[in-house]
JSON list of C-alpha atoms in Angstrom, two decimals:
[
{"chain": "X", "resi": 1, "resn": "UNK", "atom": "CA", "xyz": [130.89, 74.96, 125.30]},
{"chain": "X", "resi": 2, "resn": "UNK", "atom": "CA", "xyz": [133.52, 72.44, 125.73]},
{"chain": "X", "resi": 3, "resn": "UNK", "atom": "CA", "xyz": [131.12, 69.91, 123.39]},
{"chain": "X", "resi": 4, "resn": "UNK", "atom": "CA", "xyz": [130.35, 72.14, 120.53]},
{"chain": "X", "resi": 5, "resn": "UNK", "atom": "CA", "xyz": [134.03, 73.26, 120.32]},
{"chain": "X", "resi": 6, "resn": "UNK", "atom": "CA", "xyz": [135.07, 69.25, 120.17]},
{"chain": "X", "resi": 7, "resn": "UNK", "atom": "CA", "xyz": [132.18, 68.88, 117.77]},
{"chain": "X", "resi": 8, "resn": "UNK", "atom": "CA", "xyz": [133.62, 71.73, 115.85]},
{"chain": "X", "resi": 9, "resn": "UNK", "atom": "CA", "xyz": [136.59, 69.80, 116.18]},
{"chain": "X", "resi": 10, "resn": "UNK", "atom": "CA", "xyz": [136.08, 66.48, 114.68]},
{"chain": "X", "resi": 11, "resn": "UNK", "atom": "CA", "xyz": [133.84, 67.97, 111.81]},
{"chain": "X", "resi": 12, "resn": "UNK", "atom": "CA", "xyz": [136.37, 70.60, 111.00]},
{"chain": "X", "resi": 13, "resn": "UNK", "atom": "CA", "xyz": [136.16, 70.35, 107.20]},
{"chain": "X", "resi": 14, "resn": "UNK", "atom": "CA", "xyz": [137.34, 73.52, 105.01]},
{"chain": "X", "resi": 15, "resn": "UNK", "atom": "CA", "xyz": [133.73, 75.09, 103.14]},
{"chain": "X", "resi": 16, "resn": "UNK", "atom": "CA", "xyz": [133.68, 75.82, 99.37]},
{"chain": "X", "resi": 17, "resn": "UNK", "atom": "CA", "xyz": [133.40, 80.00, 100.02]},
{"chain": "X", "resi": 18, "resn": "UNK", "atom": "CA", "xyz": [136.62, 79.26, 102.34]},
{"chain": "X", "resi": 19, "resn": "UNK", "atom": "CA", "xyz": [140.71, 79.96, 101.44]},
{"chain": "X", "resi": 20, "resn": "UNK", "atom": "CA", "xyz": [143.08, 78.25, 102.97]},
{"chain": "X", "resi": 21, "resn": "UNK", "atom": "CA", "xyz": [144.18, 81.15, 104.76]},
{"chain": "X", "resi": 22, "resn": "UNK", "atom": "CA", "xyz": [140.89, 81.28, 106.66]},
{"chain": "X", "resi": 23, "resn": "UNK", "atom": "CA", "xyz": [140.84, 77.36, 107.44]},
{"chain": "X", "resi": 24, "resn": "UNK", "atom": "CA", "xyz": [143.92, 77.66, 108.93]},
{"chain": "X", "resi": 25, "resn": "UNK", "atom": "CA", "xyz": [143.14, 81.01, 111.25]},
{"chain": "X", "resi": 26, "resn": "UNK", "atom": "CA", "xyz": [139.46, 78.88, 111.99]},
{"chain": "X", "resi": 27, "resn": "UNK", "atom": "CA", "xyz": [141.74, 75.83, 113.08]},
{"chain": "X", "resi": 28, "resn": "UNK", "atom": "CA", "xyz": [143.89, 77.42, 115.87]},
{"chain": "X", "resi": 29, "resn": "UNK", "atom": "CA", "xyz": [141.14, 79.51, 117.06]},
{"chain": "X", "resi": 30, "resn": "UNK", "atom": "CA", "xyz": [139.23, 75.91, 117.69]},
{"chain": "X", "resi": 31, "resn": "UNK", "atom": "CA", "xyz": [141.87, 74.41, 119.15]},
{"chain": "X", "resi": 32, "resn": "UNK", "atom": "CA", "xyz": [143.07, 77.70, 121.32]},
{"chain": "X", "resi": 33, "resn": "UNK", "atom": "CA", "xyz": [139.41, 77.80, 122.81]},
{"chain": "X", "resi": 34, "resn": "UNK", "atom": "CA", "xyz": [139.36, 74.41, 123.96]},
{"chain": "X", "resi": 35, "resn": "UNK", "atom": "CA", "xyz": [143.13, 74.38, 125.55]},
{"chain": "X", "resi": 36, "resn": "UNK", "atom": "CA", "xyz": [141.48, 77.53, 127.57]},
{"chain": "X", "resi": 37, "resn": "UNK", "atom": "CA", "xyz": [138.87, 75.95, 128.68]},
{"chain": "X", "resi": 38, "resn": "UNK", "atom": "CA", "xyz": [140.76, 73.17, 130.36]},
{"chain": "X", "resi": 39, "resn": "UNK", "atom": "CA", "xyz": [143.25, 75.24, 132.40]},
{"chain": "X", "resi": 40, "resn": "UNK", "atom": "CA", "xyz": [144.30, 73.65, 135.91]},
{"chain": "X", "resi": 41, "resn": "UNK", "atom": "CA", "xyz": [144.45, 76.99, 137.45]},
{"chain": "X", "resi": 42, "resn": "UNK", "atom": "CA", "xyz": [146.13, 75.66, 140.67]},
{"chain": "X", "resi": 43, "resn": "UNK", "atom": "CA", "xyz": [149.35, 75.01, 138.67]},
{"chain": "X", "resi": 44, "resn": "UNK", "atom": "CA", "xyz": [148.69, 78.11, 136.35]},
{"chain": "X", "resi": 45, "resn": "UNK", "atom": "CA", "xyz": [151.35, 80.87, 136.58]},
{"chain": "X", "resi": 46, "resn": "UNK", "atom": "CA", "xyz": [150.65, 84.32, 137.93]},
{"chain": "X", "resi": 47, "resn": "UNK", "atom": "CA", "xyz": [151.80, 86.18, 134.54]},
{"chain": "X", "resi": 48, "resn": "UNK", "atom": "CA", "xyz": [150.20, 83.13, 132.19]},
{"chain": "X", "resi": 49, "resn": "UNK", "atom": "CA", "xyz": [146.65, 83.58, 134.44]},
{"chain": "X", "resi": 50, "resn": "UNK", "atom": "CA", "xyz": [147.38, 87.59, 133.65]},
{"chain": "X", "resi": 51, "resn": "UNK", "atom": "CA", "xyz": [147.90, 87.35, 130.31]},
{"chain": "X", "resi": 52, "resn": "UNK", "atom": "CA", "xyz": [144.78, 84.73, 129.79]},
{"chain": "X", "resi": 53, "resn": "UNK", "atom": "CA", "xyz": [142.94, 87.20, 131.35]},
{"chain": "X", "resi": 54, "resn": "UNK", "atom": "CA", "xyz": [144.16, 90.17, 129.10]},
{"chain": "X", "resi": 55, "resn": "UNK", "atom": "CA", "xyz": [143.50, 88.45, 126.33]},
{"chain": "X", "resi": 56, "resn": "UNK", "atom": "CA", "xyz": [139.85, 87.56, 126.87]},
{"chain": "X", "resi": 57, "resn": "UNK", "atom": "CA", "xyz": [139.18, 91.35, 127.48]},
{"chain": "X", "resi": 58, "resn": "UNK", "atom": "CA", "xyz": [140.84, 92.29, 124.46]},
{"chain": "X", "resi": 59, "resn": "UNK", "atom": "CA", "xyz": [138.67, 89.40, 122.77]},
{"chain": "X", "resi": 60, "resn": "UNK", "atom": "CA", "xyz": [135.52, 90.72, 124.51]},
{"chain": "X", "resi": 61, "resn": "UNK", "atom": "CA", "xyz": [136.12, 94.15, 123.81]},
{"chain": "X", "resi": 62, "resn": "UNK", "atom": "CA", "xyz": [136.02, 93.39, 120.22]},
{"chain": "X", "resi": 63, "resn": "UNK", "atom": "CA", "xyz": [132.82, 91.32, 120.07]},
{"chain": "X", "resi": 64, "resn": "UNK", "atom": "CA", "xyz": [131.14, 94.40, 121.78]},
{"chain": "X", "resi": 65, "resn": "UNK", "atom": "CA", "xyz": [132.71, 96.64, 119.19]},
{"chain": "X", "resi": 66, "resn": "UNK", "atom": "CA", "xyz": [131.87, 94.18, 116.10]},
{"chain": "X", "resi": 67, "resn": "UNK", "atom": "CA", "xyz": [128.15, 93.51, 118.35]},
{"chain": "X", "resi": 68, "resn": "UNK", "atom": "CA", "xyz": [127.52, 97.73, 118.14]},
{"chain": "X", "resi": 69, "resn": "UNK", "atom": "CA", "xyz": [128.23, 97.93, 114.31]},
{"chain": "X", "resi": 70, "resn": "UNK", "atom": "CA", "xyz": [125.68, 94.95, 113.73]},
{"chain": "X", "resi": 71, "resn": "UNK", "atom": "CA", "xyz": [122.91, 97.09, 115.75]},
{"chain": "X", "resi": 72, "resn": "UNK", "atom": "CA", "xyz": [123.59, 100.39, 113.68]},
{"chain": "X", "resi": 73, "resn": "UNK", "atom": "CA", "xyz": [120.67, 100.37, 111.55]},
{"chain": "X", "resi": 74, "resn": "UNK", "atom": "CA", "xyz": [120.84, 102.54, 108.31]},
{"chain": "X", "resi": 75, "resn": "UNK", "atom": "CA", "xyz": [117.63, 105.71, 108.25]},
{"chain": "X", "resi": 76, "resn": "UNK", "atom": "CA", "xyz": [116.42, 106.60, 104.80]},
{"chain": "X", "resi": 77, "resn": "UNK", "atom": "CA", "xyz": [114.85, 110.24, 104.02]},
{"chain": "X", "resi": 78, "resn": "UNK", "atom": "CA", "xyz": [111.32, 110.14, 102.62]},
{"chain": "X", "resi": 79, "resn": "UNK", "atom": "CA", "xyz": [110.12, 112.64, 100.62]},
{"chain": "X", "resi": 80, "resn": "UNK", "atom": "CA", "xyz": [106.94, 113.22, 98.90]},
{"chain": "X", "resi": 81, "resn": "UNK", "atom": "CA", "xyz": [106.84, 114.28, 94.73]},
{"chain": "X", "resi": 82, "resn": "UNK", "atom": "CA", "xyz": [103.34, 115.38, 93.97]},
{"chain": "X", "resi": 83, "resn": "UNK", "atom": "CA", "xyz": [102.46, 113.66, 90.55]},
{"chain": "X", "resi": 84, "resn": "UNK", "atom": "CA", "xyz": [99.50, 115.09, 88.10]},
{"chain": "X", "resi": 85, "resn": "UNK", "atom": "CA", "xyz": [97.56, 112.61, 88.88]},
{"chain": "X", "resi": 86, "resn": "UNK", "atom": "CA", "xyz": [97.38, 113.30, 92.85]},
{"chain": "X", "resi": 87, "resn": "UNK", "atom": "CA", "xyz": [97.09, 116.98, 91.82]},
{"chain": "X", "resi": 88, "resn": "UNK", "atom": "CA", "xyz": [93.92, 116.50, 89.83]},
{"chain": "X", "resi": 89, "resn": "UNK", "atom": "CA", "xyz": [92.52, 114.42, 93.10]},
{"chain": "X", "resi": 90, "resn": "UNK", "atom": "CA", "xyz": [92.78, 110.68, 91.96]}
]
């Protein structure tokens, strides 16, 4: 994980379908992910390890949520219309 975020890193480029506002939530996010990933957890404080840990929940919580609305899958109602031409037996 640690490689592809670093990879996301150095290739971070803002796309053409992309605003500025979105770069610059996608930049922190990248950066974010890889300062949590390299967390000394023997000099980590008690309330900073607690709120690390809150946070991923929340962030896991919503990937479920976001993961559930992907799977809902849209049913359509067939119905039948007799036409003349099934009516005379074609």
């Amino acid at each position: 994980k640690i490689s592809m975020l670093v990879h996301g890193y150095e290739l971070f480029i803002m796309h053409d379908d992309e605003c500025i506002s979105d770069m610059f939530t996608s930049f922190p996010t990248i950066i974010n992910s890889l300062k949590n990933l390299a967390k000394d957890l023997s000099t980590l404080p008690l309330e900073q390890l607690l709120g690390s840990l809150m946070t991923h929940e929340t962030i896991m919580k919503n990937h479920e949520h976001v993961e559930t609305k992907k799977k809902k899958s849209i049913a359509l109602k067939a119905s039948k219309e007799v036409s003349e031409s099934d009516e005379d037996g074609d």
